Amino acid sequence: MKRILCALMIGLLIPAALAEEKTAEQMVAAKKRADMTYRQLMEIMGTASAMIHQGIIRENKQMVVQGADMITNHPAPNHQPWIIVPEEDRASFKQTLLAFDKILDDQTARVATAAGSADWQGAARAAQELTSACIACHAQWKHKVK
Ligand code: HEC
Protein backbone atom coordinates (compact mmCIF):
# COMPACT_ATOMS: atom_id res chain seq x y z
CA MET A 1 0.00 0.00 0.00
CA LYS A 2 2.74 2.38 1.06
CA ARG A 3 4.67 1.54 -2.07
CA ILE A 4 1.69 2.25 -4.31
CA LEU A 5 1.10 5.57 -2.61
CA CYS A 6 4.76 6.41 -2.93
CA ALA A 7 4.80 5.55 -6.63
CA LEU A 8 1.64 7.56 -7.12
CA MET A 9 3.11 10.59 -5.40
CA ILE A 10 6.34 10.39 -7.36
CA GLY A 11 4.33 9.91 -10.55
CA LEU A 12 2.31 13.02 -9.83
CA LEU A 13 4.79 15.32 -8.14
CA ILE A 14 7.86 14.94 -10.31
CA PRO A 15 6.15 15.77 -13.61
CA ALA A 16 4.46 18.74 -11.90
CA ALA A 17 7.81 19.99 -10.60
CA LEU A 18 9.46 19.52 -13.99
CA ALA A 19 6.62 21.22 -15.83
CA GLU A 20 6.83 24.17 -13.46
CA GLU A 21 10.59 24.53 -13.86
CA LYS A 22 10.26 24.37 -17.61
CA THR A 23 7.65 27.08 -17.67
CA ALA A 24 9.66 29.50 -15.52
CA GLU A 25 12.75 28.66 -17.53
CA GLN A 26 10.89 29.17 -20.80
CA MET A 27 9.76 32.58 -19.62
CA VAL A 28 13.34 33.55 -18.80
CA ALA A 29 14.70 31.97 -22.00
CA ALA A 30 12.30 34.03 -24.10
CA LYS A 31 13.93 37.23 -22.83
CA LYS A 32 17.15 38.76 -24.02
CA ARG A 33 20.02 38.14 -21.59
CA ALA A 34 21.85 41.09 -20.13
CA ASP A 35 25.13 41.11 -18.22
CA MET A 36 23.63 42.17 -14.89
CA THR A 37 22.36 40.64 -11.68
CA TYR A 38 18.73 40.42 -10.60
CA ARG A 39 19.36 43.30 -8.21
CA GLN A 40 20.78 45.45 -10.99
CA LEU A 41 17.68 44.63 -13.04
CA MET A 42 15.60 45.81 -10.08
CA GLU A 43 17.55 49.09 -9.98
CA ILE A 44 16.51 49.62 -13.60
CA MET A 45 12.91 48.80 -12.65
CA GLY A 46 13.12 51.53 -10.01
CA THR A 47 14.42 54.04 -12.56
CA ALA A 48 11.71 53.01 -15.04
CA SER A 49 9.03 53.45 -12.39
CA ALA A 50 10.41 56.92 -11.56
CA MET A 51 10.34 57.82 -15.27
CA ILE A 52 6.70 56.78 -15.47
CA HIS A 53 5.76 58.93 -12.48
CA GLN A 54 7.80 61.93 -13.66
CA GLY A 55 6.33 61.63 -17.14
CA ILE A 56 2.78 61.66 -15.79
CA ILE A 57 3.45 64.75 -13.67
CA ARG A 58 5.09 66.52 -16.62
CA GLU A 59 2.44 65.28 -19.10
CA ASN A 60 5.29 63.91 -21.18
CA LYS A 61 3.90 60.91 -23.09
CA GLN A 62 7.25 59.75 -24.38
CA MET A 63 8.76 59.68 -20.92
CA VAL A 64 5.92 57.46 -19.67
CA VAL A 65 5.98 55.19 -22.72
CA GLN A 66 9.75 54.71 -22.51
CA GLY A 67 9.60 54.00 -18.78
CA ALA A 68 6.82 51.45 -19.36
CA ASP A 69 8.82 49.88 -22.19
CA MET A 70 11.84 49.42 -19.91
CA ILE A 71 9.65 47.32 -17.61
CA THR A 72 7.73 45.39 -20.28
CA ASN A 73 10.79 44.50 -22.32
CA HIS A 74 13.26 44.11 -19.50
CA PRO A 75 16.05 41.61 -20.21
CA ALA A 76 16.77 38.58 -18.06
CA PRO A 77 19.69 38.73 -15.62
CA ASN A 78 22.93 36.83 -16.23
CA HIS A 79 21.90 34.11 -13.73
CA GLN A 80 18.71 32.17 -13.12
CA PRO A 81 16.61 34.66 -11.15
CA TRP A 82 15.48 32.09 -8.55
CA ILE A 83 18.99 31.41 -7.26
CA ILE A 84 18.71 34.56 -5.13
CA VAL A 85 16.36 32.79 -2.68
CA PRO A 86 17.13 29.72 -0.53
CA GLU A 87 16.64 26.36 -2.25
CA GLU A 88 13.44 25.51 -0.38
CA ASP A 89 11.78 28.73 -1.62
CA ARG A 90 12.75 28.43 -5.28
CA ALA A 91 9.68 26.58 -6.58
CA SER A 92 7.46 29.17 -4.98
CA PHE A 93 9.58 32.10 -6.24
CA LYS A 94 9.39 30.68 -9.78
CA GLN A 95 5.61 30.75 -9.57
CA THR A 96 5.76 34.35 -8.35
CA LEU A 97 8.08 35.36 -11.19
CA LEU A 98 5.74 33.80 -13.74
CA ALA A 99 2.65 35.44 -12.26
CA PHE A 100 4.25 38.90 -11.95
CA ASP A 101 5.76 38.82 -15.42
CA LYS A 102 2.21 38.83 -16.78
CA ILE A 103 0.89 41.31 -14.19
CA LEU A 104 3.66 43.84 -14.95
CA ASP A 105 3.05 43.46 -18.71
CA ASP A 106 -0.66 44.18 -18.26
CA GLN A 107 -0.13 47.11 -15.89
CA THR A 108 2.56 48.80 -17.99
CA ALA A 109 0.36 48.43 -21.10
CA ARG A 110 -2.46 50.21 -19.28
CA VAL A 111 -0.16 53.02 -18.11
CA ALA A 112 1.22 53.50 -21.64
CA THR A 113 -2.24 53.46 -23.24
CA ALA A 114 -3.63 56.04 -20.83
CA ALA A 115 -0.59 58.30 -21.25
CA GLY A 116 -0.76 57.84 -25.02
CA SER A 117 -4.25 59.33 -25.04
CA ALA A 118 -3.25 62.09 -22.56
CA ASP A 119 -5.52 60.61 -19.86
CA TRP A 120 -3.24 61.72 -17.03
CA GLN A 121 -5.60 60.83 -14.20
CA GLY A 122 -6.07 57.36 -15.72
CA ALA A 123 -2.32 57.01 -16.19
CA ALA A 124 -1.76 57.99 -12.55
CA ARG A 125 -4.25 55.37 -11.37
CA ALA A 126 -2.67 52.70 -13.60
CA ALA A 127 0.81 53.69 -12.36
CA GLN A 128 -0.43 53.35 -8.78
CA GLU A 129 -1.62 49.82 -9.53
CA LEU A 130 1.72 49.02 -11.12
CA THR A 131 3.52 50.25 -8.01
CA SER A 132 1.20 48.13 -5.86
CA ALA A 133 2.24 45.06 -7.85
CA CYS A 134 5.94 45.85 -7.29
CA ILE A 135 5.29 46.33 -3.58
CA ALA A 136 3.27 43.11 -3.32
CA CYS A 137 6.21 41.06 -4.57
CA HIS A 138 8.66 42.95 -2.35
CA ALA A 139 6.47 42.33 0.73
CA GLN A 140 6.63 38.62 0.05
CA TRP A 141 10.20 38.18 -1.25
CA LYS A 142 12.62 41.04 -0.61
CA HIS A 143 13.56 39.80 2.89
CA LYS A 144 13.99 36.21 1.68
CA VAL A 145 16.92 37.04 -0.60
CA LYS A 146 20.07 35.25 0.55
C1 HEC B 1 8.78 38.90 -8.74
C2 HEC B 1 8.98 39.76 -7.60
C3 HEC B 1 9.31 41.21 -7.83
C4 HEC B 1 8.62 42.12 -8.60
C5 HEC B 1 7.37 41.90 -9.40
C6 HEC B 1 9.33 43.36 -8.47
N1 HEC B 1 10.41 43.23 -7.65
FE1 HEC B 1 11.72 44.68 -7.15
N2 HEC B 1 12.74 43.36 -5.99
C7 HEC B 1 12.44 42.02 -5.84
C8 HEC B 1 13.43 41.40 -4.99
C9 HEC B 1 13.44 39.94 -4.60
C10 HEC B 1 14.33 42.40 -4.63
C11 HEC B 1 15.59 42.26 -3.78
C12 HEC B 1 16.76 41.94 -4.70
C13 HEC B 1 18.06 41.80 -3.95
O1 HEC B 1 18.17 42.22 -2.81
O2 HEC B 1 19.01 41.24 -4.55
C14 HEC B 1 13.86 43.63 -5.26
C15 HEC B 1 14.49 44.86 -5.15
C16 HEC B 1 14.08 46.04 -5.77
C17 HEC B 1 14.74 47.31 -5.63
C18 HEC B 1 15.94 47.60 -4.75
C19 HEC B 1 17.22 47.16 -5.36
C20 HEC B 1 18.31 47.29 -4.34
O3 HEC B 1 19.46 47.55 -4.72
O4 HEC B 1 18.06 47.09 -3.13
C21 HEC B 1 14.05 48.21 -6.40
C22 HEC B 1 14.36 49.68 -6.61
C23 HEC B 1 12.96 47.48 -7.02
N3 HEC B 1 13.01 46.16 -6.59
C24 HEC B 1 12.04 48.04 -7.88
C25 HEC B 1 10.95 47.35 -8.40
C26 HEC B 1 9.91 47.96 -9.20
C27 HEC B 1 9.82 49.43 -9.56
C28 HEC B 1 9.05 46.98 -9.54
C29 HEC B 1 7.79 47.07 -10.34
C30 HEC B 1 7.83 47.70 -11.61
C31 HEC B 1 9.55 45.75 -8.95
N4 HEC B 1 10.70 46.01 -8.27
C32 HEC B 1 8.94 44.53 -9.09
C33 HEC B 1 11.38 41.37 -6.39
C34 HEC B 1 10.44 41.92 -7.24
Coordinates of N, CA, C and O and ligand atoms in Angstrom, one line a residue:
M1 N 0.8 -1.2 0.0 CA 0.0 0.0 0.0 C 0.9 1.3 0.0 O 0.7 2.2 -0.8
K2 N 1.8 1.2 1.0 CA 2.7 2.4 1.1 C 3.5 2.6 -0.3 O 3.6 3.7 -0.7
R3 N 3.9 1.5 -0.8 CA 4.7 1.5 -2.1 C 3.8 2.1 -3.2 O 4.3 3.0 -4.0
I4 N 2.6 1.7 -3.3 CA 1.7 2.2 -4.3 C 1.5 3.8 -4.1 O 1.6 4.5 -5.1
L5 N 1.3 4.1 -2.9 CA 1.1 5.6 -2.6 C 2.3 6.4 -3.0 O 2.2 7.4 -3.6
C6 N 3.5 5.8 -2.6 CA 4.8 6.4 -2.9 C 4.9 6.6 -4.4 O 5.3 7.7 -4.9
A7 N 4.7 5.5 -5.2 CA 4.8 5.5 -6.6 C 3.9 6.6 -7.2 O 4.2 7.3 -8.1
L8 N 2.7 6.6 -6.6 CA 1.6 7.6 -7.1 C 2.1 9.0 -6.9 O 2.0 9.8 -7.8
M9 N 2.7 9.2 -5.7 CA 3.1 10.6 -5.4 C 4.3 11.0 -6.3 O 4.3 12.1 -6.8
I10 N 5.2 10.1 -6.5 CA 6.3 10.4 -7.4 C 5.8 10.6 -8.8 O 6.2 11.6 -9.4
G11 N 4.9 9.8 -9.2 CA 4.3 9.9 -10.5 C 3.7 11.3 -10.8 O 3.7 11.8 -11.8
L12 N 3.1 11.8 -9.7 CA 2.3 13.0 -9.8 C 3.2 14.2 -9.6 O 3.1 15.2 -10.3
L13 N 4.0 14.1 -8.6 CA 4.8 15.3 -8.1 C 6.0 15.7 -9.1 O 6.2 16.8 -9.4
I14 N 6.7 14.6 -9.5 CA 7.9 14.9 -10.3 C 7.5 15.6 -11.6 O 8.0 16.7 -11.9
P15 N 6.5 15.1 -12.4 CA 6.2 15.8 -13.6 C 5.7 17.2 -13.3 O 6.0 18.1 -14.1
A16 N 5.0 17.4 -12.2 CA 4.5 18.7 -11.9 C 5.7 19.7 -11.7 O 5.7 20.8 -12.2
A17 N 6.6 19.2 -10.9 CA 7.8 20.0 -10.6 C 8.6 20.3 -11.9 O 9.0 21.4 -12.1
L18 N 8.7 19.3 -12.7 CA 9.5 19.5 -14.0 C 8.7 20.5 -14.9 O 9.3 21.4 -15.5
A19 N 7.4 20.3 -15.0 CA 6.6 21.2 -15.8 C 6.8 22.7 -15.4 O 7.0 23.6 -16.2
E20 N 6.7 22.8 -14.0 CA 6.8 24.2 -13.5 C 8.2 24.8 -13.8 O 8.3 25.9 -14.2
E21 N 9.2 24.0 -13.6 CA 10.6 24.5 -13.9 C 10.7 24.9 -15.3 O 11.2 26.0 -15.6
K22 N 10.2 24.1 -16.2 CA 10.3 24.4 -17.6 C 9.6 25.7 -17.9 O 10.1 26.5 -18.7
T23 N 8.4 25.9 -17.4 CA 7.6 27.1 -17.7 C 8.4 28.3 -17.2 O 8.5 29.3 -18.0
A24 N 8.9 28.3 -16.0 CA 9.7 29.5 -15.5 C 10.9 29.7 -16.4 O 11.3 30.8 -16.7
E25 N 11.5 28.6 -16.7 CA 12.7 28.7 -17.5 C 12.4 29.1 -18.9 O 13.2 29.9 -19.5
Q26 N 11.3 28.7 -19.5 CA 10.9 29.2 -20.8 C 10.7 30.7 -20.8 O 11.1 31.4 -21.7
M27 N 10.0 31.1 -19.7 CA 9.8 32.6 -19.6 C 11.1 33.4 -19.6 O 11.2 34.3 -20.4
V28 N 12.1 32.9 -18.9 CA 13.3 33.6 -18.8 C 14.1 33.4 -20.1 O 14.7 34.4 -20.6
A29 N 14.0 32.2 -20.7 CA 14.7 32.0 -22.0 C 14.2 32.8 -23.1 O 14.9 33.2 -24.1
A30 N 12.9 33.2 -23.0 CA 12.3 34.0 -24.1 C 12.8 35.5 -24.1 O 12.6 36.2 -25.0
K31 N 13.4 35.9 -22.9 CA 13.9 37.2 -22.8 C 15.4 37.3 -23.3 O 16.1 36.3 -23.3
K32 N 15.8 38.5 -23.7 CA 17.2 38.8 -24.0 C 18.0 38.7 -22.7 O 17.5 39.1 -21.7
R33 N 19.2 38.2 -22.8 CA 20.0 38.1 -21.6 C 20.8 39.4 -21.5 O 21.3 39.9 -22.5
A34 N 21.0 39.9 -20.3 CA 21.9 41.1 -20.1 C 22.9 40.7 -19.1 O 22.7 39.9 -18.2
D35 N 24.1 41.4 -19.2 CA 25.1 41.1 -18.2 C 24.9 41.9 -17.0 O 25.5 43.0 -16.7
M36 N 23.9 41.5 -16.2 CA 23.6 42.2 -14.9 C 22.9 41.2 -14.0 O 22.4 40.2 -14.4
T37 N 23.0 41.5 -12.7 CA 22.4 40.6 -11.7 C 20.9 41.0 -11.6 O 20.4 42.0 -12.1
Y38 N 20.2 40.1 -10.8 CA 18.7 40.4 -10.6 C 18.6 41.8 -9.9 O 17.7 42.5 -10.2
R39 N 19.5 42.0 -8.9 CA 19.4 43.3 -8.2 C 19.6 44.5 -9.1 O 18.9 45.5 -9.0
Q40 N 20.5 44.4 -10.0 CA 20.8 45.5 -11.0 C 19.6 45.7 -11.9 O 19.2 46.8 -12.3
L41 N 18.9 44.5 -12.3 CA 17.7 44.6 -13.0 C 16.6 45.4 -12.2 O 16.0 46.3 -12.8
M42 N 16.6 45.1 -10.9 CA 15.6 45.8 -10.1 C 15.9 47.3 -10.0 O 15.0 48.1 -9.9
E43 N 17.2 47.7 -10.0 CA 17.5 49.1 -10.0 C 17.0 49.8 -11.2 O 16.5 50.9 -11.2
I44 N 17.1 49.1 -12.4 CA 16.5 49.6 -13.6 C 15.0 49.7 -13.5 O 14.4 50.7 -13.9
M45 N 14.4 48.7 -12.9 CA 12.9 48.8 -12.7 C 12.5 50.1 -11.8 O 11.6 50.7 -12.1
G46 N 13.4 50.3 -10.8 CA 13.1 51.5 -10.0 C 13.2 52.8 -10.8 O 12.4 53.7 -10.7
T47 N 14.2 52.9 -11.7 CA 14.4 54.0 -12.6 C 13.3 54.2 -13.5 O 12.7 55.3 -13.8
A48 N 12.8 53.0 -14.1 CA 11.7 53.0 -15.0 C 10.4 53.5 -14.4 O 9.7 54.3 -14.9
S49 N 10.2 53.0 -13.1 CA 9.0 53.5 -12.4 C 9.1 55.0 -12.1 O 8.1 55.7 -12.3
A50 N 10.3 55.5 -11.8 CA 10.4 56.9 -11.6 C 10.1 57.7 -12.8 O 9.5 58.7 -12.8
M51 N 10.6 57.2 -14.0 CA 10.3 57.8 -15.3 C 8.9 57.9 -15.6 O 8.3 58.9 -16.0
I52 N 8.1 56.8 -15.2 CA 6.7 56.8 -15.5 C 6.0 57.9 -14.6 O 5.2 58.7 -15.2
H53 N 6.4 57.9 -13.4 CA 5.8 58.9 -12.5 C 6.1 60.4 -12.9 O 5.3 61.2 -12.9
Q54 N 7.4 60.6 -13.2 CA 7.8 61.9 -13.7 C 7.1 62.3 -14.9 O 6.7 63.5 -15.1
G55 N 7.0 61.4 -15.8 CA 6.3 61.6 -17.1 C 4.9 62.0 -17.0 O 4.4 62.9 -17.7
I56 N 4.2 61.3 -16.0 CA 2.8 61.7 -15.8 C 2.7 63.1 -15.2 O 1.8 63.9 -15.7
I57 N 3.5 63.4 -14.3 CA 3.5 64.8 -13.7 C 3.8 65.8 -14.7 O 3.1 66.9 -14.8
R58 N 4.7 65.5 -15.6 CA 5.1 66.5 -16.6 C 4.2 66.5 -17.9 O 4.4 67.3 -18.8
E59 N 3.3 65.5 -17.9 CA 2.4 65.3 -19.1 C 3.3 65.1 -20.3 O 3.1 65.6 -21.4
N60 N 4.3 64.2 -20.1 CA 5.3 63.9 -21.2 C 5.1 62.4 -21.6 O 5.5 61.5 -20.9
K61 N 4.3 62.3 -22.7 CA 3.9 60.9 -23.1 C 5.1 60.0 -23.3 O 5.1 58.9 -22.9
Q62 N 6.1 60.6 -24.0 CA 7.2 59.8 -24.4 C 8.0 59.2 -23.2 O 8.5 58.1 -23.1
M63 N 8.1 60.1 -22.1 CA 8.8 59.7 -20.9 C 8.0 58.5 -20.3 O 8.7 57.6 -19.8
V64 N 6.7 58.5 -20.3 CA 5.9 57.5 -19.7 C 6.1 56.2 -20.5 O 6.3 55.1 -20.0
V65 N 5.9 56.4 -21.8 CA 6.0 55.2 -22.7 C 7.4 54.5 -22.6 O 7.5 53.3 -22.6
Q66 N 8.4 55.3 -22.6 CA 9.7 54.7 -22.5 C 10.0 54.0 -21.2 O 10.6 53.0 -21.1
G67 N 9.5 54.6 -20.1 CA 9.6 54.0 -18.8 C 8.8 52.7 -18.8 O 9.4 51.7 -18.3
A68 N 7.6 52.7 -19.3 CA 6.8 51.5 -19.4 C 7.5 50.4 -20.2 O 7.6 49.2 -19.8
D69 N 8.1 50.8 -21.3 CA 8.8 49.9 -22.2 C 10.0 49.2 -21.5 O 10.3 48.0 -21.7
M70 N 10.7 50.0 -20.6 CA 11.8 49.4 -19.9 C 11.4 48.3 -19.0 O 12.2 47.4 -18.7
I71 N 10.2 48.4 -18.5 CA 9.6 47.3 -17.6 C 9.1 46.1 -18.4 O 9.5 45.0 -18.2
T72 N 8.3 46.5 -19.5 CA 7.7 45.4 -20.3 C 8.8 44.5 -21.0 O 8.7 43.3 -21.0
N73 N 9.8 45.2 -21.5 CA 10.8 44.5 -22.3 C 12.1 44.3 -21.6 O 13.2 44.3 -22.2
H74 N 12.0 44.2 -20.3 CA 13.3 44.1 -19.5 C 14.0 42.8 -19.9 O 13.3 41.8 -20.1
P75 N 15.3 42.8 -19.9 CA 16.0 41.6 -20.2 C 16.1 40.7 -19.0 O 15.8 41.1 -17.9
A76 N 16.6 39.5 -19.2 CA 16.8 38.6 -18.1 C 18.2 38.8 -17.5 O 19.1 39.3 -18.2
P77 N 18.4 38.6 -16.2 CA 19.7 38.7 -15.6 C 20.7 37.6 -16.1 O 20.2 36.7 -16.8
N78 N 21.9 37.8 -15.7 CA 22.9 36.8 -16.2 C 23.0 35.5 -15.4 O 23.9 34.8 -15.5
H79 N 22.0 35.4 -14.5 CA 21.9 34.1 -13.7 C 20.4 33.8 -13.7 O 19.6 34.6 -13.9
Q80 N 20.1 32.5 -13.3 CA 18.7 32.2 -13.1 C 18.2 33.0 -12.0 O 18.8 33.0 -10.9
P81 N 17.1 33.7 -12.2 CA 16.6 34.7 -11.2 C 16.3 34.0 -9.8 O 16.5 34.6 -8.8
W82 N 15.9 32.7 -9.8 CA 15.5 32.1 -8.5 C 16.6 31.7 -7.6 O 16.4 31.3 -6.5
I83 N 17.9 31.8 -8.1 CA 19.0 31.4 -7.3 C 19.2 32.4 -6.1 O 20.0 32.1 -5.2
I84 N 18.5 33.5 -6.2 CA 18.7 34.6 -5.1 C 18.0 34.2 -3.8 O 18.3 34.8 -2.8
V85 N 17.1 33.2 -3.9 CA 16.4 32.8 -2.7 C 16.8 31.4 -2.3 O 17.4 30.7 -3.1
P86 N 16.7 31.0 -1.0 CA 17.1 29.7 -0.5 C 16.4 28.6 -1.3 O 15.3 28.8 -1.8
E87 N 17.1 27.5 -1.4 CA 16.6 26.4 -2.2 C 15.2 26.0 -2.0 O 14.4 25.8 -2.9
E88 N 14.8 26.0 -0.7 CA 13.4 25.5 -0.4 C 12.4 26.5 -0.8 O 11.2 26.2 -0.9
D89 N 12.8 27.7 -1.2 CA 11.8 28.7 -1.6 C 11.7 28.9 -3.1 O 10.9 29.7 -3.7
R90 N 12.6 28.2 -3.8 CA 12.8 28.4 -5.3 C 11.5 28.1 -6.1 O 11.1 28.9 -7.0
A91 N 10.9 27.0 -5.8 CA 9.7 26.6 -6.6 C 8.6 27.7 -6.4 O 8.0 28.1 -7.4
S92 N 8.5 28.1 -5.2 CA 7.5 29.2 -5.0 C 7.8 30.5 -5.6 O 7.0 31.2 -6.2
F93 N 9.1 30.9 -5.6 CA 9.6 32.1 -6.2 C 9.4 32.0 -7.8 O 9.1 33.0 -8.4
K94 N 9.6 30.8 -8.3 CA 9.4 30.7 -9.8 C 7.9 31.0 -10.1 O 7.7 31.7 -11.1
Q95 N 7.0 30.5 -9.3 CA 5.6 30.7 -9.6 C 5.3 32.2 -9.5 O 4.6 32.8 -10.3
T96 N 5.9 32.9 -8.5 CA 5.8 34.4 -8.3 C 6.3 35.1 -9.6 O 5.7 36.0 -10.1
L97 N 7.5 34.7 -10.0 CA 8.1 35.4 -11.2 C 7.2 35.2 -12.4 O 6.9 36.2 -13.1
L98 N 6.6 34.0 -12.6 CA 5.7 33.8 -13.7 C 4.5 34.7 -13.6 O 4.1 35.3 -14.6
A99 N 3.9 34.7 -12.5 CA 2.7 35.4 -12.3 C 2.9 36.9 -12.5 O 2.2 37.6 -13.2
F100 N 4.0 37.5 -11.9 CA 4.2 38.9 -11.9 C 4.7 39.3 -13.3 O 4.5 40.5 -13.7
D101 N 5.3 38.5 -14.1 CA 5.8 38.8 -15.4 C 4.5 39.3 -16.2 O 4.5 40.3 -16.9
K102 N 3.5 38.5 -16.1 CA 2.2 38.8 -16.8 C 1.6 40.1 -16.2 O 1.1 41.0 -16.9
I103 N 1.5 40.2 -14.9 CA 0.9 41.3 -14.2 C 1.6 42.6 -14.6 O 0.9 43.6 -15.0
L104 N 2.9 42.6 -14.6 CA 3.7 43.8 -15.0 C 3.4 44.2 -16.4 O 3.2 45.4 -16.7
D105 N 3.3 43.2 -17.3 CA 3.0 43.5 -18.7 C 1.7 44.2 -18.8 O 1.6 45.2 -19.6
D106 N 0.7 43.6 -18.2 CA -0.7 44.2 -18.3 C -0.7 45.6 -17.7 O -1.3 46.5 -18.3
Q107 N -0.1 45.8 -16.5 CA -0.1 47.1 -15.9 C 0.6 48.2 -16.7 O 0.1 49.3 -16.9
T108 N 1.8 47.8 -17.2 CA 2.6 48.8 -18.0 C 1.8 49.2 -19.3 O 1.8 50.3 -19.7
A109 N 1.1 48.2 -19.9 CA 0.4 48.4 -21.1 C -0.7 49.4 -20.8 O -1.0 50.4 -21.6
R110 N -1.4 49.3 -19.6 CA -2.5 50.2 -19.3 C -1.9 51.6 -19.0 O -2.6 52.6 -19.4
V111 N -0.8 51.7 -18.4 CA -0.2 53.0 -18.1 C 0.2 53.7 -19.5 O -0.2 54.9 -19.7
A112 N 0.8 52.9 -20.4 CA 1.2 53.5 -21.6 C 0.0 53.9 -22.5 O 0.0 55.0 -23.1
T113 N -1.0 53.1 -22.5 CA -2.2 53.5 -23.2 C -2.9 54.7 -22.7 O -3.2 55.6 -23.5
A114 N -3.0 54.8 -21.4 CA -3.6 56.0 -20.8 C -2.8 57.3 -21.1 O -3.3 58.3 -21.6
A115 N -1.5 57.2 -21.0 CA -0.6 58.3 -21.2 C -0.7 58.7 -22.7 O -0.7 59.8 -23.1
G116 N -0.7 57.6 -23.6 CA -0.8 57.8 -25.0 C -2.0 58.7 -25.4 O -1.9 59.4 -26.4
S117 N -3.1 58.5 -24.7 CA -4.3 59.3 -25.0 C -4.4 60.5 -24.1 O -5.5 61.1 -23.9
A118 N -3.3 60.9 -23.5 CA -3.3 62.1 -22.6 C -4.3 62.0 -21.4 O -4.7 63.0 -21.0
D119 N -4.6 60.8 -21.0 CA -5.5 60.6 -19.9 C -4.6 60.5 -18.6 O -4.3 59.4 -18.2
W120 N -4.3 61.7 -18.1 CA -3.2 61.7 -17.0 C -3.7 61.2 -15.7 O -3.0 60.6 -14.9
Q121 N -5.0 61.4 -15.4 CA -5.6 60.8 -14.2 C -5.6 59.3 -14.3 O -5.3 58.6 -13.4
G122 N -6.0 58.8 -15.5 CA -6.1 57.4 -15.7 C -4.7 56.8 -15.6 O -4.5 55.7 -15.1
A123 N -3.7 57.5 -16.2 CA -2.3 57.0 -16.2 C -1.8 57.0 -14.8 O -1.1 56.0 -14.4
A124 N -2.2 58.0 -14.0 CA -1.8 58.0 -12.5 C -2.3 56.8 -11.8 O -1.7 56.2 -11.0
R125 N -3.6 56.5 -12.1 CA -4.3 55.4 -11.4 C -3.6 54.1 -11.8 O -3.3 53.2 -11.0
A126 N -3.3 53.9 -13.1 CA -2.7 52.7 -13.6 C -1.3 52.6 -13.0 O -0.8 51.5 -12.6
A127 N -0.6 53.7 -12.9 CA 0.8 53.7 -12.4 C 0.8 53.3 -10.9 O 1.7 52.6 -10.4
Q128 N -0.3 53.7 -10.2 CA -0.4 53.4 -8.8 C -0.6 51.8 -8.6 O -0.1 51.2 -7.8
E129 N -1.4 51.3 -9.6 CA -1.6 49.8 -9.5 C -0.3 49.1 -9.9 O 0.0 48.0 -9.3
L130 N 0.4 49.6 -10.8 CA 1.7 49.0 -11.1 C 2.6 49.0 -9.9 O 3.2 48.0 -9.5
T131 N 2.7 50.2 -9.2 CA 3.5 50.3 -8.0 C 3.0 49.3 -7.0 O 3.9 48.6 -6.3
S132 N 1.7 49.1 -6.8 CA 1.2 48.1 -5.9 C 1.7 46.7 -6.2 O 1.9 45.9 -5.3
A133 N 1.8 46.4 -7.5 CA 2.2 45.1 -7.9 C 3.7 44.9 -7.4 O 4.1 43.9 -6.9
C134 N 4.5 45.9 -7.7 CA 5.9 45.9 -7.3 C 6.0 45.6 -5.8 O 6.8 44.7 -5.3
I135 N 5.2 46.4 -5.0 CA 5.3 46.3 -3.6 C 4.8 45.0 -3.1 O 5.3 44.4 -2.1
A136 N 3.8 44.4 -3.7 CA 3.3 43.1 -3.3 C 4.4 42.0 -3.4 O 4.5 41.2 -2.5
C137 N 5.1 42.1 -4.5 CA 6.2 41.1 -4.6 C 7.3 41.3 -3.5 O 7.8 40.4 -2.9
H138 N 7.6 42.6 -3.3 CA 8.7 42.9 -2.4 C 8.2 42.5 -1.0 O 9.1 42.0 -0.2
A139 N 7.0 42.7 -0.6 CA 6.5 42.3 0.7 C 6.7 40.8 1.0 O 7.0 40.4 2.1
Q140 N 6.5 40.1 -0.1 CA 6.6 38.6 0.0 C 8.1 38.1 -0.1 O 8.4 37.1 0.6
W141 N 8.9 38.8 -0.9 CA 10.2 38.2 -1.2 C 11.5 38.9 -0.9 O 12.5 38.3 -0.8
K142 N 11.4 40.3 -0.7 CA 12.6 41.0 -0.6 C 13.5 40.6 0.6 O 14.7 40.5 0.5
H143 N 12.8 40.2 1.7 CA 13.6 39.8 2.9 C 14.0 38.4 2.8 O 14.8 37.9 3.7
K144 N 13.6 37.6 1.8 CA 14.0 36.2 1.7 C 15.2 36.0 0.8 O 15.8 34.9 0.7
V145 N 15.7 37.1 0.2 CA 16.9 37.0 -0.6 C 18.1 36.7 0.3 O 18.3 37.2 1.3
K146 N 18.9 35.7 -0.2 CA 20.1 35.2 0.5 C 21.2 36.3 0.6 O 21.4 37.0 -0.4
Ligands
HEC1 C1 8.8 38.9 -8.7 C2 9.0 39.8 -7.6 C3 9.3 41.2 -7.8 C4 8.6 42.1 -8.6 C5 7.4 41.9 -9.4 C6 9.3 43.4 -8.5 N1 10.4 43.2 -7.6 FE1 11.7 44.7 -7.2 N2 12.7 43.4 -6.0 C7 12.4 42.0 -5.8 C8 13.4 41.4 -5.0 C9 13.4 39.9 -4.6 C10 14.3 42.4 -4.6 C11 15.6 42.3 -3.8 C12 16.8 41.9 -4.7 C13 18.1 41.8 -4.0 O1 18.2 42.2 -2.8 O2 19.0 41.2 -4.6 C14 13.9 43.6 -5.3 C15 14.5 44.9 -5.1 C16 14.1 46.0 -5.8 C17 14.7 47.3 -5.6 C18 15.9 47.6 -4.8 C19 17.2 47.2 -5.4 C20 18.3 47.3 -4.3 O3 19.5 47.5 -4.7 O4 18.1 47.1 -3.1 C21 14.1 48.2 -6.4 C22 14.4 49.7 -6.6 C23 13.0 47.5 -7.0 N3 13.0 46.2 -6.6 C24 12.0 48.0 -7.9 C25 10.9 47.3 -8.4 C26 9.9 48.0 -9.2 C27 9.8 49.4 -9.6 C28 9.1 47.0 -9.5 C29 7.8 47.1 -10.3 C30 7.8 47.7 -11.6 C31 9.6 45.7 -9.0 N4 10.7 46.0 -8.3 C32 8.9 44.5 -9.1 C33 11.4 41.4 -6.4 C34 10.4 41.9 -7.2

